[in-house]
PDB file of N, CA and C in Angstrom:
ATOM      1  N   MET A 797     -38.167  23.695  -2.763  1.00  0.00           N
ATOM      2  CA  MET A 797     -37.078  23.437  -3.655  1.00  0.00           C
ATOM      3  C   MET A 797     -37.319  22.074  -4.303  1.00  0.00           C
ATOM      4  N   THR A 798     -37.025  22.003  -5.574  1.00  0.00           N
ATOM      5  CA  THR A 798     -37.142  20.758  -6.319  1.00  0.00           C
ATOM      6  C   THR A 798     -35.765  20.337  -6.802  1.00  0.00           C
ATOM      7  N   LEU A 799     -35.406  19.104  -6.527  1.00  0.00           N
ATOM      8  CA  LEU A 799     -34.135  18.570  -7.000  1.00  0.00           C
ATOM      9  C   LEU A 799     -34.377  17.743  -8.250  1.00  0.00           C
ATOM     10  N   ILE A 800     -33.584  18.002  -9.252  1.00  0.00           N
ATOM     11  CA  ILE A 800     -33.720  17.292 -10.516  1.00  0.00           C
ATOM     12  C   ILE A 800     -32.435  16.508 -10.762  1.00  0.00           C
ATOM     13  N   PRO A 801     -32.530  15.197 -10.971  1.00  0.00           N
ATOM     14  CA  PRO A 801     -31.312  14.430 -11.248  1.00  0.00           C
ATOM     15  C   PRO A 801     -30.695  14.861 -12.571  1.00  0.00           C
ATOM     16  N   LEU A 802     -29.388  15.039 -12.569  1.00  0.00           N
ATOM     17  CA  LEU A 802     -28.703  15.488 -13.774  1.00  0.00           C
ATOM     18  C   LEU A 802     -28.137  14.338 -14.594  1.00  0.00           C
ATOM     19  N   THR A 803     -28.158  13.152 -14.038  1.00  0.00           N
ATOM     20  CA  THR A 803     -27.670  11.992 -14.784  1.00  0.00           C
ATOM     21  C   THR A 803     -28.697  10.881 -14.693  1.00  0.00           C
ATOM     22  N   LEU A 804     -28.587   9.976 -15.592  1.00  0.00           N
ATOM     23  CA  LEU A 804     -29.484   8.831 -15.589  1.00  0.00           C
ATOM     24  C   LEU A 804     -28.701   7.549 -15.333  1.00  0.00           C
ATOM     25  N   CYS A 805     -27.608   7.663 -14.590  1.00  0.00           N
ATOM     26  CA  CYS A 805     -26.781   6.496 -14.281  1.00  0.00           C
ATOM     27  C   CYS A 805     -27.491   5.612 -13.272  1.00  0.00           C
ATOM     28  N   GLU A 806     -27.389   4.332 -13.502  1.00  0.00           N
ATOM     29  CA  GLU A 806     -27.953   3.393 -12.541  1.00  0.00           C
ATOM     30  C   GLU A 806     -26.842   2.921 -11.627  1.00  0.00           C
ATOM     31  N   TYR A 807     -27.139   2.870 -10.372  1.00  0.00           N
ATOM     32  CA  TYR A 807     -26.163   2.430  -9.382  1.00  0.00           C
ATOM     33  C   TYR A 807     -26.787   1.356  -8.525  1.00  0.00           C
ATOM     34  N   ASN A 808     -26.056   0.284  -8.335  1.00  0.00           N
ATOM     35  CA  ASN A 808     -26.451  -0.765  -7.406  1.00  0.00           C
ATOM     36  C   ASN A 808     -25.340  -0.890  -6.375  1.00  0.00           C
ATOM     37  N   ALA A 809     -25.704  -1.140  -5.156  1.00  0.00           N
ATOM     38  CA  ALA A 809     -24.713  -1.251  -4.083  1.00  0.00           C
ATOM     39  C   ALA A 809     -24.040  -2.619  -4.103  1.00  0.00           C
ATOM     40  N   THR A 810     -23.309  -2.874  -5.192  1.00  0.00           N
ATOM     41  CA  THR A 810     -22.586  -4.141  -5.330  1.00  0.00           C
ATOM     42  C   THR A 810     -21.192  -3.842  -5.882  1.00  0.00           C
ATOM     43  N   TRP A 811     -20.251  -4.779  -5.654  1.00  0.00           N
ATOM     44  CA  TRP A 811     -18.909  -4.621  -6.205  1.00  0.00           C
ATOM     45  C   TRP A 811     -18.953  -4.633  -7.729  1.00  0.00           C
ATOM     46  N   LYS A 812     -19.815  -5.465  -8.288  1.00  0.00           N
ATOM     47  CA  LYS A 812     -19.916  -5.553  -9.751  1.00  0.00           C
ATOM     48  C   LYS A 812     -20.319  -4.206 -10.343  1.00  0.00           C
ATOM     49  N   SER A 813     -21.281  -3.546  -9.706  1.00  0.00           N
ATOM     50  CA  SER A 813     -21.716  -2.238 -10.172  1.00  0.00           C
ATOM     51  C   SER A 813     -20.590  -1.207 -10.055  1.00  0.00           C
ATOM     52  N   LEU A 814     -19.884  -1.234  -8.932  1.00  0.00           N
ATOM     53  CA  LEU A 814     -18.770  -0.297  -8.750  1.00  0.00           C
ATOM     54  C   LEU A 814     -17.662  -0.548  -9.767  1.00  0.00           C
ATOM     55  N   ASP A 815     -17.333  -1.818  -9.987  1.00  0.00           N
ATOM     56  CA  ASP A 815     -16.267  -2.164 -10.923  1.00  0.00           C
ATOM     57  C   ASP A 815     -16.616  -1.818 -12.365  1.00  0.00           C
ATOM     58  N   ALA A 816     -17.890  -1.681 -12.675  1.00  0.00           N
ATOM     59  CA  ALA A 816     -18.319  -1.370 -14.033  1.00  0.00           C
ATOM     60  C   ALA A 816     -18.076   0.096 -14.384  1.00  0.00           C
ATOM     61  N   ARG A 817     -17.864   0.915 -13.384  1.00  0.00           N
ATOM     62  CA  ARG A 817     -17.665   2.345 -13.626  1.00  0.00           C
ATOM     63  C   ARG A 817     -16.178   2.621 -13.834  1.00  0.00           C
ATOM     64  N   PRO A 818     -15.826   3.369 -14.856  1.00  0.00           N
ATOM     65  CA  PRO A 818     -14.408   3.675 -15.085  1.00  0.00           C
ATOM     66  C   PRO A 818     -13.876   4.631 -14.011  1.00  0.00           C
ATOM     67  N   LEU A 819     -12.600   4.473 -13.695  1.00  0.00           N
ATOM     68  CA  LEU A 819     -11.970   5.389 -12.748  1.00  0.00           C
ATOM     69  C   LEU A 819     -11.691   6.714 -13.444  1.00  0.00           C
ATOM     70  N   PRO A 820     -11.772   7.821 -12.727  1.00  0.00           N
ATOM     71  CA  PRO A 820     -11.418   9.106 -13.335  1.00  0.00           C
ATOM     72  C   PRO A 820      -9.938   9.114 -13.729  1.00  0.00           C
ATOM     73  N   ALA A 821      -9.587   9.883 -14.737  1.00  0.00           N
ATOM     74  CA  ALA A 821      -8.213   9.915 -15.242  1.00  0.00           C
ATOM     75  C   ALA A 821      -7.206  10.315 -14.167  1.00  0.00           C
ATOM     76  N   TRP A 822      -7.591  11.167 -13.257  1.00  0.00           N
ATOM     77  CA  TRP A 822      -6.663  11.664 -12.230  1.00  0.00           C
ATOM     78  C   TRP A 822      -6.393  10.645 -11.126  1.00  0.00           C
ATOM     79  N   TYR A 823      -7.170   9.579 -11.066  1.00  0.00           N
ATOM     80  CA  TYR A 823      -7.110   8.675  -9.917  1.00  0.00           C
ATOM     81  C   TYR A 823      -5.715   8.092  -9.665  1.00  0.00           C
ATOM     82  N   ASP A 824      -5.067   7.599 -10.704  1.00  0.00           N
ATOM     83  CA  ASP A 824      -3.758   6.967 -10.516  1.00  0.00           C
ATOM     84  C   ASP A 824      -2.644   7.966 -10.210  1.00  0.00           C
ATOM     85  N   GLN A 825      -2.858   9.233 -10.521  1.00  0.00           N
ATOM     86  CA  GLN A 825      -1.846  10.242 -10.229  1.00  0.00           C
ATOM     87  C   GLN A 825      -2.102  10.945  -8.890  1.00  0.00           C
ATOM     88  N   ALA A 826      -3.221  10.642  -8.282  1.00  0.00           N
ATOM     89  CA  ALA A 826      -3.583  11.327  -7.038  1.00  0.00           C
ATOM     90  C   ALA A 826      -2.603  10.980  -5.926  1.00  0.00           C
ATOM     91  N   LYS A 827      -2.443  11.906  -5.023  1.00  0.00           N
ATOM     92  CA  LYS A 827      -1.567  11.684  -3.877  1.00  0.00           C
ATOM     93  C   LYS A 827      -2.418  11.350  -2.659  1.00  0.00           C
ATOM     94  N   PHE A 828      -1.925  10.420  -1.898  1.00  0.00           N
ATOM     95  CA  PHE A 828      -2.574  10.015  -0.658  1.00  0.00           C
ATOM     96  C   PHE A 828      -1.645  10.450   0.462  1.00  0.00           C
ATOM     97  N   GLY A 829      -2.105  11.345   1.308  1.00  0.00           N
ATOM     98  CA  GLY A 829      -1.253  11.860   2.371  1.00  0.00           C
ATOM     99  C   GLY A 829      -1.680  11.361   3.737  1.00  0.00           C
ATOM    100  N   ILE A 830      -0.759  11.440   4.660  1.00  0.00           N
ATOM    101  CA  ILE A 830      -1.022  11.030   6.036  1.00  0.00           C
ATOM    102  C   ILE A 830      -0.620  12.173   6.951  1.00  0.00           C
ATOM    103  N   PHE A 831      -1.517  12.546   7.832  1.00  0.00           N
ATOM    104  CA  PHE A 831      -1.243  13.586   8.820  1.00  0.00           C
ATOM    105  C   PHE A 831      -1.190  12.924  10.187  1.00  0.00           C
ATOM    106  N   VAL A 832      -0.113  13.121  10.898  1.00  0.00           N
ATOM    107  CA  VAL A 832       0.040  12.528  12.223  1.00  0.00           C
ATOM    108  C   VAL A 832       0.017  13.645  13.251  1.00  0.00           C
ATOM    109  N   HIS A 833      -0.882  13.528  14.186  1.00  0.00           N
ATOM    110  CA  HIS A 833      -0.978  14.497  15.280  1.00  0.00           C
ATOM    111  C   HIS A 833      -0.704  13.724  16.558  1.00  0.00           C
ATOM    112  N   TRP A 834       0.433  13.994  17.163  1.00  0.00           N
ATOM    113  CA  TRP A 834       0.873  13.209  18.312  1.00  0.00           C
ATOM    114  C   TRP A 834       1.444  14.176  19.327  1.00  0.00           C
ATOM    115  N   GLY A 835       0.969  14.112  20.528  1.00  0.00           N
ATOM    116  CA  GLY A 835       1.458  15.054  21.522  1.00  0.00           C
ATOM    117  C   GLY A 835       1.186  14.603  22.938  1.00  0.00           C
ATOM    118  N   VAL A 836       1.189  15.574  23.861  1.00  0.00           N
ATOM    119  CA  VAL A 836       1.050  15.242  25.281  1.00  0.00           C
ATOM    120  C   VAL A 836      -0.278  14.568  25.605  1.00  0.00           C
ATOM    121  N   PHE A 837      -1.270  14.730  24.761  1.00  0.00           N
ATOM    122  CA  PHE A 837      -2.556  14.071  25.019  1.00  0.00           C
ATOM    123  C   PHE A 837      -2.415  12.555  25.043  1.00  0.00           C
ATOM    124  N   SER A 838      -1.330  12.042  24.461  1.00  0.00           N
ATOM    125  CA  SER A 838      -1.125  10.589  24.458  1.00  0.00           C
ATOM    126  C   SER A 838      -0.521  10.079  25.767  1.00  0.00           C
ATOM    127  N   VAL A 839      -0.015  10.974  26.606  1.00  0.00           N
ATOM    128  CA  VAL A 839       0.629  10.551  27.856  1.00  0.00           C
ATOM    129  C   VAL A 839      -0.317   9.782  28.772  1.00  0.00           C
ATOM    130  N   PRO A 840      -1.521  10.296  29.054  1.00  0.00           N
ATOM    131  CA  PRO A 840      -2.384   9.528  29.956  1.00  0.00           C
ATOM    132  C   PRO A 840      -2.907   8.236  29.340  1.00  0.00           C
ATOM    133  N   GLY A 841      -2.853   8.126  28.012  1.00  0.00           N
ATOM    134  CA  GLY A 841      -3.334   6.901  27.364  1.00  0.00           C
ATOM    135  C   GLY A 841      -4.817   6.680  27.593  1.00  0.00           C
ATOM    136  N   PHE A 842      -5.568   7.764  27.606  1.00  0.00           N
ATOM    137  CA  PHE A 842      -7.000   7.681  27.888  1.00  0.00           C
ATOM    138  C   PHE A 842      -7.720   8.639  26.959  1.00  0.00           C
ATOM    139  N   GLY A 843      -8.763   8.180  26.314  1.00  0.00           N
ATOM    140  CA  GLY A 843      -9.532   9.063  25.449  1.00  0.00           C
ATOM    141  C   GLY A 843      -8.833   9.315  24.127  1.00  0.00           C
ATOM    142  N   SER A 844      -8.746  10.580  23.767  1.00  0.00           N
ATOM    143  CA  SER A 844      -8.200  10.954  22.466  1.00  0.00           C
ATOM    144  C   SER A 844      -7.463  12.279  22.580  1.00  0.00           C
ATOM    145  N   GLU A 845      -7.183  12.882  21.421  1.00  0.00           N
ATOM    146  CA  GLU A 845      -6.530  14.185  21.429  1.00  0.00           C
ATOM    147  C   GLU A 845      -7.417  15.275  22.027  1.00  0.00           C
ATOM    148  N   TRP A 846      -8.669  14.952  22.262  1.00  0.00           N
ATOM    149  CA  TRP A 846      -9.606  15.887  22.896  1.00  0.00           C
ATOM    150  C   TRP A 846      -9.598  15.730  24.418  1.00  0.00           C
ATOM    151  N   PHE A 847      -8.603  15.053  24.941  1.00  0.00           N
ATOM    152  CA  PHE A 847      -8.536  14.766  26.370  1.00  0.00           C
ATOM    153  C   PHE A 847      -8.776  16.005  27.221  1.00  0.00           C
ATOM    154  N   TRP A 848      -7.994  17.070  26.995  1.00  0.00           N
ATOM    155  CA  TRP A 848      -8.105  18.272  27.831  1.00  0.00           C
ATOM    156  C   TRP A 848      -9.517  18.847  27.772  1.00  0.00           C
ATOM    157  N   TYR A 849     -10.082  18.926  26.574  1.00  0.00           N
ATOM    158  CA  TYR A 849     -11.415  19.502  26.402  1.00  0.00           C
ATOM    159  C   TYR A 849     -12.471  18.696  27.158  1.00  0.00           C
ATOM    160  N   PHE A 850     -12.390  17.373  27.055  1.00  0.00           N
ATOM    161  CA  PHE A 850     -13.369  16.542  27.761  1.00  0.00           C
ATOM    162  C   PHE A 850     -13.172  16.598  29.271  1.00  0.00           C
ATOM    163  N   TRP A 851     -11.926  16.757  29.706  1.00  0.00           N
ATOM    164  CA  TRP A 851     -11.615  16.801  31.134  1.00  0.00           C
ATOM    165  C   TRP A 851     -11.959  18.156  31.730  1.00  0.00           C
ATOM    166  N   LYS A 852     -11.408  19.226  31.164  1.00  0.00           N
ATOM    167  CA  LYS A 852     -11.573  20.558  31.744  1.00  0.00           C
ATOM    168  C   LYS A 852     -12.677  21.388  31.100  1.00  0.00           C
ATOM    169  N   GLY A 853     -12.980  21.117  29.849  1.00  0.00           N
ATOM    170  CA  GLY A 853     -14.014  21.892  29.165  1.00  0.00           C
ATOM    171  C   GLY A 853     -15.415  21.385  29.445  1.00  0.00           C
ATOM    172  N   LEU A 854     -15.635  20.112  29.168  1.00  0.00           N
ATOM    173  CA  LEU A 854     -16.961  19.512  29.364  1.00  0.00           C
ATOM    174  C   LEU A 854     -17.117  18.846  30.726  1.00  0.00           C
ATOM    175  N   HIS A 855     -16.000  18.640  31.411  1.00  0.00           N
ATOM    176  CA  HIS A 855     -16.012  17.968  32.727  1.00  0.00           C
ATOM    177  C   HIS A 855     -16.732  16.622  32.659  1.00  0.00           C
ATOM    178  N   ARG A 856     -16.415  15.867  31.629  1.00  0.00           N
ATOM    179  CA  ARG A 856     -17.032  14.537  31.512  1.00  0.00           C
ATOM    180  C   ARG A 856     -16.616  13.686  32.706  1.00  0.00           C
ATOM    181  N   PRO A 857     -17.582  13.060  33.352  1.00  0.00           N
ATOM    182  CA  PRO A 857     -17.297  12.311  34.583  1.00  0.00           C
ATOM    183  C   PRO A 857     -16.199  11.261  34.442  1.00  0.00           C
ATOM    184  N   GLU A 858     -16.173  10.534  33.328  1.00  0.00           N
ATOM    185  CA  GLU A 858     -15.161   9.488  33.180  1.00  0.00           C
ATOM    186  C   GLU A 858     -13.745  10.069  33.106  1.00  0.00           C
ATOM    187  N   TYR A 859     -13.603  11.276  32.564  1.00  0.00           N
ATOM    188  CA  TYR A 859     -12.293  11.924  32.487  1.00  0.00           C
ATOM    189  C   TYR A 859     -11.891  12.481  33.851  1.00  0.00           C
ATOM    190  N   VAL A 860     -12.837  13.117  34.521  1.00  0.00           N
ATOM    191  CA  VAL A 860     -12.575  13.661  35.856  1.00  0.00           C
ATOM    192  C   VAL A 860     -12.191  12.531  36.805  1.00  0.00           C
ATOM    193  N   GLU A 861     -12.921  11.429  36.752  1.00  0.00           N
ATOM    194  CA  GLU A 861     -12.642  10.284  37.618  1.00  0.00           C
ATOM    195  C   GLU A 861     -11.283   9.661  37.286  1.00  0.00           C
ATOM    196  N   PHE A 862     -10.973   9.549  36.007  1.00  0.00           N
ATOM    197  CA  PHE A 862      -9.676   9.007  35.591  1.00  0.00           C
ATOM    198  C   PHE A 862      -8.538   9.829  36.193  1.00  0.00           C
ATOM    199  N   MET A 863      -8.667  11.148  36.129  1.00  0.00           N
ATOM    200  CA  MET A 863      -7.611  12.012  36.667  1.00  0.00           C
ATOM    201  C   MET A 863      -7.513  11.886  38.184  1.00  0.00           C
ATOM    202  N   LYS A 864      -8.647  11.831  38.854  1.00  0.00           N
ATOM    203  CA  LYS A 864      -8.633  11.684  40.321  1.00  0.00           C
ATOM    204  C   LYS A 864      -7.960  10.379  40.732  1.00  0.00           C
ATOM    205  N   LYS A 865      -8.228   9.333  39.973  1.00  0.00           N
ATOM    206  CA  LYS A 865      -7.711   8.008  40.307  1.00  0.00           C
ATOM    207  C   LYS A 865      -6.219   7.865  39.992  1.00  0.00           C
ATOM    208  N   ASN A 866      -5.730   8.563  38.976  1.00  0.00           N
ATOM    209  CA  ASN A 866      -4.375   8.322  38.485  1.00  0.00           C
ATOM    210  C   ASN A 866      -3.355   9.443  38.693  1.00  0.00           C
ATOM    211  N   TYR A 867      -3.812  10.632  39.056  1.00  0.00           N
ATOM    212  CA  TYR A 867      -2.891  11.762  39.201  1.00  0.00           C
ATOM    213  C   TYR A 867      -3.185  12.529  40.482  1.00  0.00           C
ATOM    214  N   ARG A 868      -2.161  13.204  40.984  1.00  0.00           N
ATOM    215  CA  ARG A 868      -2.280  13.934  42.248  1.00  0.00           C
ATOM    216  C   ARG A 868      -3.247  15.111  42.112  1.00  0.00           C
ATOM    217  N   PRO A 869      -3.822  15.567  43.223  1.00  0.00           N
ATOM    218  CA  PRO A 869      -4.674  16.765  43.190  1.00  0.00           C
ATOM    219  C   PRO A 869      -3.869  17.965  42.673  1.00  0.00           C
ATOM    220  N   GLY A 870      -4.502  18.787  41.885  1.00  0.00           N
ATOM    221  CA  GLY A 870      -3.842  19.965  41.338  1.00  0.00           C
ATOM    222  C   GLY A 870      -3.049  19.710  40.066  1.00  0.00           C
ATOM    223  N   PHE A 871      -3.010  18.454  39.633  1.00  0.00           N
ATOM    224  CA  PHE A 871      -2.304  18.115  38.396  1.00  0.00           C
ATOM    225  C   PHE A 871      -2.987  18.840  37.243  1.00  0.00           C
ATOM    226  N   SER A 872      -2.192  19.453  36.364  1.00  0.00           N
ATOM    227  CA  SER A 872      -2.768  20.193  35.237  1.00  0.00           C
ATOM    228  C   SER A 872      -2.303  19.595  33.909  1.00  0.00           C
ATOM    229  N   TYR A 873      -2.964  19.975  32.859  1.00  0.00           N
ATOM    230  CA  TYR A 873      -2.617  19.459  31.537  1.00  0.00           C
ATOM    231  C   TYR A 873      -1.156  19.728  31.177  1.00  0.00           C
ATOM    232  N   PRO A 874      -0.624  20.943  31.435  1.00  0.00           N
ATOM    233  CA  PRO A 874       0.795  21.178  31.128  1.00  0.00           C
ATOM    234  C   PRO A 874       1.747  20.248  31.885  1.00  0.00           C
ATOM    235  N   ASP A 875       1.296  19.683  33.004  1.00  0.00           N
ATOM    236  CA  ASP A 875       2.137  18.744  33.751  1.00  0.00           C
ATOM    237  C   ASP A 875       2.435  17.473  32.952  1.00  0.00           C
ATOM    238  N   PHE A 876       1.641  17.193  31.940  1.00  0.00           N
ATOM    239  CA  PHE A 876       1.918  16.036  31.079  1.00  0.00           C
ATOM    240  C   PHE A 876       3.152  16.279  30.202  1.00  0.00           C
ATOM    241  N   GLY A 877       3.474  17.542  29.938  1.00  0.00           N
ATOM    242  CA  GLY A 877       4.568  17.897  29.028  1.00  0.00           C
ATOM    243  C   GLY A 877       5.871  17.160  29.281  1.00  0.00           C
ATOM    244  N   PRO A 878       6.434  17.245  30.496  1.00  0.00           N
ATOM    245  CA  PRO A 878       7.702  16.559  30.750  1.00  0.00           C
ATOM    246  C   PRO A 878       7.603  15.034  30.659  1.00  0.00           C
ATOM    247  N   MET A 879       6.388  14.510  30.723  1.00  0.00           N
ATOM    248  CA  MET A 879       6.195  13.059  30.647  1.00  0.00           C
ATOM    249  C   MET A 879       6.184  12.552  29.208  1.00  0.00           C
ATOM    250  N   PHE A 880       6.015  13.473  28.253  1.00  0.00           N
ATOM    251  CA  PHE A 880       5.971  13.083  26.842  1.00  0.00           C
ATOM    252  C   PHE A 880       7.398  12.891  26.345  1.00  0.00           C
ATOM    253  N   LYS A 881       7.811  11.652  26.226  1.00  0.00           N
ATOM    254  CA  LYS A 881       9.192  11.346  25.870  1.00  0.00           C
ATOM    255  C   LYS A 881       9.350  10.770  24.460  1.00  0.00           C
ATOM    256  N   ALA A 882       8.304  10.201  23.923  1.00  0.00           N
ATOM    257  CA  ALA A 882       8.343   9.612  22.576  1.00  0.00           C
ATOM    258  C   ALA A 882       9.483   8.608  22.434  1.00  0.00           C
ATOM    259  N   GLU A 883       9.733   7.837  23.482  1.00  0.00           N
ATOM    260  CA  GLU A 883      10.869   6.911  23.469  1.00  0.00           C
ATOM    261  C   GLU A 883      10.741   5.796  22.439  1.00  0.00           C
ATOM    262  N   PHE A 884       9.527   5.517  21.983  1.00  0.00           N
ATOM    263  CA  PHE A 884       9.349   4.459  20.987  1.00  0.00           C
ATOM    264  C   PHE A 884       9.176   5.017  19.575  1.00  0.00           C
ATOM    265  N   TYR A 885       9.388   6.310  19.407  1.00  0.00           N
ATOM    266  CA  TYR A 885       9.265   6.935  18.093  1.00  0.00           C
ATOM    267  C   TYR A 885      10.385   6.436  17.183  1.00  0.00           C
ATOM    268  N   ASP A 886      10.008   5.894  16.051  1.00  0.00           N
ATOM    269  CA  ASP A 886      10.972   5.366  15.087  1.00  0.00           C
ATOM    270  C   ASP A 886      10.597   5.915  13.706  1.00  0.00           C
ATOM    271  N   PRO A 887      11.196   7.038  13.296  1.00  0.00           N
ATOM    272  CA  PRO A 887      10.805   7.654  12.025  1.00  0.00           C
ATOM    273  C   PRO A 887      11.015   6.748  10.818  1.00  0.00           C
ATOM    274  N   GLU A 888      12.020   5.886  10.871  1.00  0.00           N
ATOM    275  CA  GLU A 888      12.250   4.956   9.752  1.00  0.00           C
ATOM    276  C   GLU A 888      11.072   3.988   9.616  1.00  0.00           C
ATOM    277  N   GLN A 889      10.598   3.490  10.746  1.00  0.00           N
ATOM    278  CA  GLN A 889       9.470   2.563  10.738  1.00  0.00           C
ATOM    279  C   GLN A 889       8.218   3.260  10.212  1.00  0.00           C
ATOM    280  N   TRP A 890       8.000   4.492  10.644  1.00  0.00           N
ATOM    281  CA  TRP A 890       6.837   5.237  10.169  1.00  0.00           C
ATOM    282  C   TRP A 890       6.928   5.489   8.668  1.00  0.00           C
ATOM    283  N   ALA A 891       8.100   5.907   8.195  1.00  0.00           N
ATOM    284  CA  ALA A 891       8.277   6.176   6.768  1.00  0.00           C
ATOM    285  C   ALA A 891       8.016   4.916   5.948  1.00  0.00           C
ATOM    286  N   ASP A 892       8.488   3.777   6.435  1.00  0.00           N
ATOM    287  CA  ASP A 892       8.268   2.503   5.753  1.00  0.00           C
ATOM    288  C   ASP A 892       6.775   2.164   5.718  1.00  0.00           C
ATOM    289  N   LEU A 893       6.117   2.322   6.842  1.00  0.00           N
ATOM    290  CA  LEU A 893       4.683   2.041   6.920  1.00  0.00           C
ATOM    291  C   LEU A 893       3.892   2.939   5.973  1.00  0.00           C
ATOM    292  N   PHE A 894       4.216   4.230   5.960  1.00  0.00           N
ATOM    293  CA  PHE A 894       3.498   5.169   5.101  1.00  0.00           C
ATOM    294  C   PHE A 894       3.747   4.872   3.627  1.00  0.00           C
ATOM    295  N   ALA A 895       4.970   4.504   3.281  1.00  0.00           N
ATOM    296  CA  ALA A 895       5.276   4.145   1.893  1.00  0.00           C
ATOM    297  C   ALA A 895       4.489   2.906   1.476  1.00  0.00           C
ATOM    298  N   LYS A 896       4.418   1.910   2.373  1.00  0.00           N
ATOM    299  CA  LYS A 896       3.661   0.691   2.071  1.00  0.00           C
ATOM    300  C   LYS A 896       2.168   0.970   1.918  1.00  0.00           C
ATOM    301  N   SER A 897       1.682   2.030   2.567  1.00  0.00           N
ATOM    302  CA  SER A 897       0.257   2.356   2.488  1.00  0.00           C
ATOM    303  C   SER A 897      -0.109   2.996   1.155  1.00  0.00           C
ATOM    304  N   GLY A 898       0.907   3.443   0.416  1.00  0.00           N
ATOM    305  CA  GLY A 898       0.649   4.099  -0.859  1.00  0.00           C
ATOM    306  C   GLY A 898       0.756   5.610  -0.783  1.00  0.00           C
ATOM    307  N   ALA A 899       1.058   6.135   0.390  1.00  0.00           N
ATOM    308  CA  ALA A 899       1.222   7.587   0.516  1.00  0.00           C
ATOM    309  C   ALA A 899       2.434   8.025  -0.290  1.00  0.00           C
ATOM    310  N   ARG A 900       2.306   9.180  -0.931  1.00  0.00           N
ATOM    311  CA  ARG A 900       3.419   9.720  -1.723  1.00  0.00           C
ATOM    312  C   ARG A 900       3.649  11.158  -1.342  1.00  0.00           C
TER     313      ARG A 900
END
């Protein structure tokens, strides 16, 4: 396969080069969205939203050890459910933060 460049634009990895290029017309009307995924995976405060997969799927040693050290034998992922209280959830604060970020 042969790739043929379709433009003859010169690009330099500098701010000056980037600033020289005009923004597309749609840029200022574009919407910036924020997706928040928050759930029981945040209860242990370890790892990420992939907690269950790394613990039970891949059996990563650091996850298995974390559970052994911090939770009783037989503890399961659904056991985190009642612990998820979201007591610090403040929708007004989130809405303010998202508005300040430029999300529309």
